[in-house]
PDB file of C-alpha atoms in Angstrom:
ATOM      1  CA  UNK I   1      12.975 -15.191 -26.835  1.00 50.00           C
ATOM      2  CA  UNK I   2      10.602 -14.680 -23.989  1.00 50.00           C
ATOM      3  CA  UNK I   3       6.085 -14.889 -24.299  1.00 51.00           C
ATOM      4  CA  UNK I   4       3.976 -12.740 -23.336  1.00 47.00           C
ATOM      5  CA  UNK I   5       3.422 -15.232 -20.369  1.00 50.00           C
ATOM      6  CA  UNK I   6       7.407 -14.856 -19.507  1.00 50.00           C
ATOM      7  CA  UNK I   7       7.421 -11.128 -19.158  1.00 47.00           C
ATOM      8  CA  UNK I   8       3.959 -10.915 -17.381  1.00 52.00           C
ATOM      9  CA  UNK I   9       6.000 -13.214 -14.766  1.00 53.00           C
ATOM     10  CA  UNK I  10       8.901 -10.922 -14.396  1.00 50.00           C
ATOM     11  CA  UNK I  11       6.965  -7.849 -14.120  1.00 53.00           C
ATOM     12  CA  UNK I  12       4.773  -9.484 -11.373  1.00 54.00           C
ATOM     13  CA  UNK I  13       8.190 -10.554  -9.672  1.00 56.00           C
ATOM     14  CA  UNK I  14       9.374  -6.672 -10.076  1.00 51.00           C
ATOM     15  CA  UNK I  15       6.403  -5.705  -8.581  1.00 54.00           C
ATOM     16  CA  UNK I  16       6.445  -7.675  -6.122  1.00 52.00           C
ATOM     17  CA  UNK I  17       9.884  -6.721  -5.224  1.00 53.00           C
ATOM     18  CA  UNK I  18       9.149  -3.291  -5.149  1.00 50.00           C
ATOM     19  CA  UNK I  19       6.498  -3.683  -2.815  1.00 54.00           C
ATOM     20  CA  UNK I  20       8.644  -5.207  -0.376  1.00 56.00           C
ATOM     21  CA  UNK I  21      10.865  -2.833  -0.351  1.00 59.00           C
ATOM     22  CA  UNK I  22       8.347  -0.096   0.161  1.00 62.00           C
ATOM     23  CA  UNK I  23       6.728  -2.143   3.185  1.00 64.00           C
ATOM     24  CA  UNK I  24      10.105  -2.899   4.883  1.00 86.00           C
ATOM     25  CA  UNK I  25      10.429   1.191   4.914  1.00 85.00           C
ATOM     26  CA  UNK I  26       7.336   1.607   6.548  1.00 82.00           C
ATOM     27  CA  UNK I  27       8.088  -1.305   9.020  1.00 86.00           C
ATOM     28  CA  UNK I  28      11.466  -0.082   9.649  1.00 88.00           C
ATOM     29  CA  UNK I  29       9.735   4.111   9.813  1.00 89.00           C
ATOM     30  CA  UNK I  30       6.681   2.536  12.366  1.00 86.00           C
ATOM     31  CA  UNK I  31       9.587   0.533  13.994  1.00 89.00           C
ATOM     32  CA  UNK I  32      11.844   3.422  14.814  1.00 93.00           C
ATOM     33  CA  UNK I  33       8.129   5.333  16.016  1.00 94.00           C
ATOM     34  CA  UNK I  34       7.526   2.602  18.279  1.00 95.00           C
ATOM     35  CA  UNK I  35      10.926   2.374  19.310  1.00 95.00           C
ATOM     36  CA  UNK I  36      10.696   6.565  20.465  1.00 96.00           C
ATOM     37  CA  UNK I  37       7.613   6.050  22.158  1.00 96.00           C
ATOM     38  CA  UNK I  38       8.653   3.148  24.117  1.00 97.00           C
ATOM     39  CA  UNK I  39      11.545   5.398  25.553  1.00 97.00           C
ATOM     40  CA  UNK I  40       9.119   7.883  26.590  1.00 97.00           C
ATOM     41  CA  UNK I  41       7.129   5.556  28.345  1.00 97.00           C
ATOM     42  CA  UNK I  42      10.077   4.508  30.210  1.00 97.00           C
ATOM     43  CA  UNK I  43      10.884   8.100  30.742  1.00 97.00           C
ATOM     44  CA  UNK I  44       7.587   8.631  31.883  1.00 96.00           C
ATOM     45  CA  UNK I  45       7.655   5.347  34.283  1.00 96.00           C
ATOM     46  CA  UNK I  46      11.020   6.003  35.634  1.00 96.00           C
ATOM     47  CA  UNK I  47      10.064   9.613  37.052  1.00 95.00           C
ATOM     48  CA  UNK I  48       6.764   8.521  38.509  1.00 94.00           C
ATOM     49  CA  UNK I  49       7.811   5.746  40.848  1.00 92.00           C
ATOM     50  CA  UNK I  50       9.772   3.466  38.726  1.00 94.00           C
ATOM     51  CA  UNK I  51       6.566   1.734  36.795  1.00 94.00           C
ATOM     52  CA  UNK I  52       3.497   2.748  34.758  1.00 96.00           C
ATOM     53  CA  UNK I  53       0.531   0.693  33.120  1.00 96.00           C
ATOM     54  CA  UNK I  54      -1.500   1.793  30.133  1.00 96.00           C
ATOM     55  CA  UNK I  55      -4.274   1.173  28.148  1.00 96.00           C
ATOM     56  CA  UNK I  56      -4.677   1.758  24.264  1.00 97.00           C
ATOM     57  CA  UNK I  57      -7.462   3.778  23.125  1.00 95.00           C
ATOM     58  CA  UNK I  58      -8.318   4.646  19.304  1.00 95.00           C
ATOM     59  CA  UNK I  59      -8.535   8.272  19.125  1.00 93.00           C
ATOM     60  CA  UNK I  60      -9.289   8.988  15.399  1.00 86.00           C
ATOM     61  CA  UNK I  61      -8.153   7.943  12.304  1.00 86.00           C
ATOM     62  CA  UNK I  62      -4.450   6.541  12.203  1.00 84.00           C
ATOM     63  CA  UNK I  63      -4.387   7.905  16.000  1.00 94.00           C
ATOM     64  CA  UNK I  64      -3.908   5.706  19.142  1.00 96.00           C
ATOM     65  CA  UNK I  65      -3.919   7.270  22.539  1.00 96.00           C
ATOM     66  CA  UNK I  66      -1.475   5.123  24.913  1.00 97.00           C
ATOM     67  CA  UNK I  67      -2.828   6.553  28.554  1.00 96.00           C
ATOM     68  CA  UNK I  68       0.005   6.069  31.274  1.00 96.00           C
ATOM     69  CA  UNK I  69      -0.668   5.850  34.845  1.00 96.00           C
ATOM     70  CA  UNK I  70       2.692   6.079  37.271  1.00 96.00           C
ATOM     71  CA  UNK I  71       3.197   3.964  40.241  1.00 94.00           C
ATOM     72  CA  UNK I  72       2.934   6.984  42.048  1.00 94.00           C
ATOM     73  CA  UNK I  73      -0.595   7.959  40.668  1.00 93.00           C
ATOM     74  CA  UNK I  74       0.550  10.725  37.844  1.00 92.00           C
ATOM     75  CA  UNK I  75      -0.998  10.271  34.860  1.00 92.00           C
ATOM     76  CA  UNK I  76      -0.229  11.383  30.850  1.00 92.00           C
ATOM     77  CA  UNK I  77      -0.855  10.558  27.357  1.00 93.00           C
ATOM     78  CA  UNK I  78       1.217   9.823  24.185  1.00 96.00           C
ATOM     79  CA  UNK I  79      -0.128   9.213  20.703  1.00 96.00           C
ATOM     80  CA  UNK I  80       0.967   6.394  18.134  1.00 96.00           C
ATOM     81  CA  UNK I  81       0.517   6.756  14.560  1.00 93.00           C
ATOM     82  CA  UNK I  82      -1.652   2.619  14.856  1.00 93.00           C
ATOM     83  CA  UNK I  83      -2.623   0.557  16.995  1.00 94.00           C
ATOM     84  CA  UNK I  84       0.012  -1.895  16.429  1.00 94.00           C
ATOM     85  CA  UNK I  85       2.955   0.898  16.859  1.00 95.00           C
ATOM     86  CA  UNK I  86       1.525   1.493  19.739  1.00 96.00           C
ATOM     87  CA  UNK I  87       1.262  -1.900  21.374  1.00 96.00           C
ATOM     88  CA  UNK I  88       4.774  -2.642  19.596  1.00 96.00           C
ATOM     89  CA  UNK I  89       5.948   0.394  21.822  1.00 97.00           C
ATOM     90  CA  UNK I  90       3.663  -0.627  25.240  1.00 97.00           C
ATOM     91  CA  UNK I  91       5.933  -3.776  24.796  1.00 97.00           C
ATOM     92  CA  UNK I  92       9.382  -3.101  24.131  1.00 96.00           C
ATOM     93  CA  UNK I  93       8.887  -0.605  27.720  1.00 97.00           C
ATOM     94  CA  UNK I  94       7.369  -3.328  29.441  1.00 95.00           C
ATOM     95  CA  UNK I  95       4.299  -1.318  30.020  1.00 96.00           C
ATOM     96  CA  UNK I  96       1.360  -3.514  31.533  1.00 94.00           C
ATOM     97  CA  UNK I  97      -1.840  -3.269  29.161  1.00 96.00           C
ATOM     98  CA  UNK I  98      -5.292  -2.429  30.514  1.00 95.00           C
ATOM     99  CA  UNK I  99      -8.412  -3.375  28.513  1.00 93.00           C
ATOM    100  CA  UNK I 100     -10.214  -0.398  29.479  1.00 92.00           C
ATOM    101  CA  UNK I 101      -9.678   2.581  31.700  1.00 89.00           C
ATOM    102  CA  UNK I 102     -11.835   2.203  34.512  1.00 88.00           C
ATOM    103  CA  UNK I 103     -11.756   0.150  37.638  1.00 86.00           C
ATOM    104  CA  UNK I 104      -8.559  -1.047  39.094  1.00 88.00           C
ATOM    105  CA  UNK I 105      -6.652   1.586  36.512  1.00 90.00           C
ATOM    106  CA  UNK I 106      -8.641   4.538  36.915  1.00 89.00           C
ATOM    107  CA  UNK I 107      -8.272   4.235  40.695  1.00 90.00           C
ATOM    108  CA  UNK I 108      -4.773   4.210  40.417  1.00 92.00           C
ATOM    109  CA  UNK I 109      -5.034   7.876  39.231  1.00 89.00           C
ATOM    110  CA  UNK I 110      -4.110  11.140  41.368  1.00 87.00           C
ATOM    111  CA  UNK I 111      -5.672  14.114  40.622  1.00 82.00           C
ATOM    112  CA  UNK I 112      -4.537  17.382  42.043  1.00 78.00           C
ATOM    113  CA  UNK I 113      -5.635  20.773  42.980  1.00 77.00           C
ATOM    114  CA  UNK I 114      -5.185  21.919  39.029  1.00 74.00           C
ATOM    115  CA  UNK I 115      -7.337  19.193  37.819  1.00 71.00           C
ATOM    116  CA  UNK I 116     -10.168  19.803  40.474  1.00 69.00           C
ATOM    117  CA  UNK I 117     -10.440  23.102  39.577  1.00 71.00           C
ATOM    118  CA  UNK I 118     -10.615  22.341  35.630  1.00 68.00           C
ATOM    119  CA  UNK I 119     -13.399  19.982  35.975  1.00 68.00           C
ATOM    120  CA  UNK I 120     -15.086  22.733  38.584  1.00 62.00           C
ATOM    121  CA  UNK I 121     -14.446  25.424  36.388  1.00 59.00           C
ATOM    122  CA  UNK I 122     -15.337  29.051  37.843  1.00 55.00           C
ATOM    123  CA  UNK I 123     -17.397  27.633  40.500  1.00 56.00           C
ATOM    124  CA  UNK I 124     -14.187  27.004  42.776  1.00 54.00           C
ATOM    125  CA  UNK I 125     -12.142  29.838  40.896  1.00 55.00           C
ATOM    126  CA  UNK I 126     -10.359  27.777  38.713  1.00 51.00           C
ATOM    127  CA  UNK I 127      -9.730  28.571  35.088  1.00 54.00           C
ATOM    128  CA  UNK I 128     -11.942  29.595  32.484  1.00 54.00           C
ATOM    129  CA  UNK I 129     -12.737  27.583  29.917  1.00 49.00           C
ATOM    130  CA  UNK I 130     -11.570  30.071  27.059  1.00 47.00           C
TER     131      UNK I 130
END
């Protein structure tokens, strides 16, 4: 016959069973996320000269911005679902992590005519801001 202290056990051993299985889903979902978004950083690094380095920038809640700069000065963005998805991901490309975008980073950056005439706006005849 089991006590009350018996069955408290097993239902803390259920629970705690439970709630493994429910965190290796999420580690397998952010896993298979950061395992996507590593491939398009490689996609990404592959058609702008072969290599790309990033930095990781919080964006808003549950939102990381991975910013990609191409060997060849082409720039994008891509969006992780945490932080640690998207560091998971900057690593399994190989990507080389930036602490901040400025300096050394930033000046790797090419803008062209369609980003010059964004940030000019209707002063050089470039698109309104709608």
């Amino acid at each position: 016959m089991l006590s009350m202290a018996d069955t408290q056990q097993a239902d803390e051993q259920a629970e705690t069973t439970v709630g493994a299985a429910t965190a290796t889903k999420d580690e397998k979902r952010a896993g298979k996320r950061a395992a996507r978004l590593a491939r398009q950083i490689r996609a990404f690094a592959d058609s702008h000269g072969g290599s790309a380095e990033g930095q990781l920038a919080h964006i808003a809640r549950g939102s990381v911005r991975i910013a990609l700069v191409g060997a060849n000065g082409e720039w994008g963005n891509l969006v992780a679902g945490s932080y640690d998805e998207a560091k998971d991901a900057a690593a399994r490309a190989g990507l080389t992590l930036h602490d901040d975008f400025d300096g050394e980073l930033a000046a790797k950056v090419r803008t062209g005519r369609y980003e010059w005439s964004r940030m000019a706006g209707l002063q050089l005849g470039g698109p309104a801001n709608a």
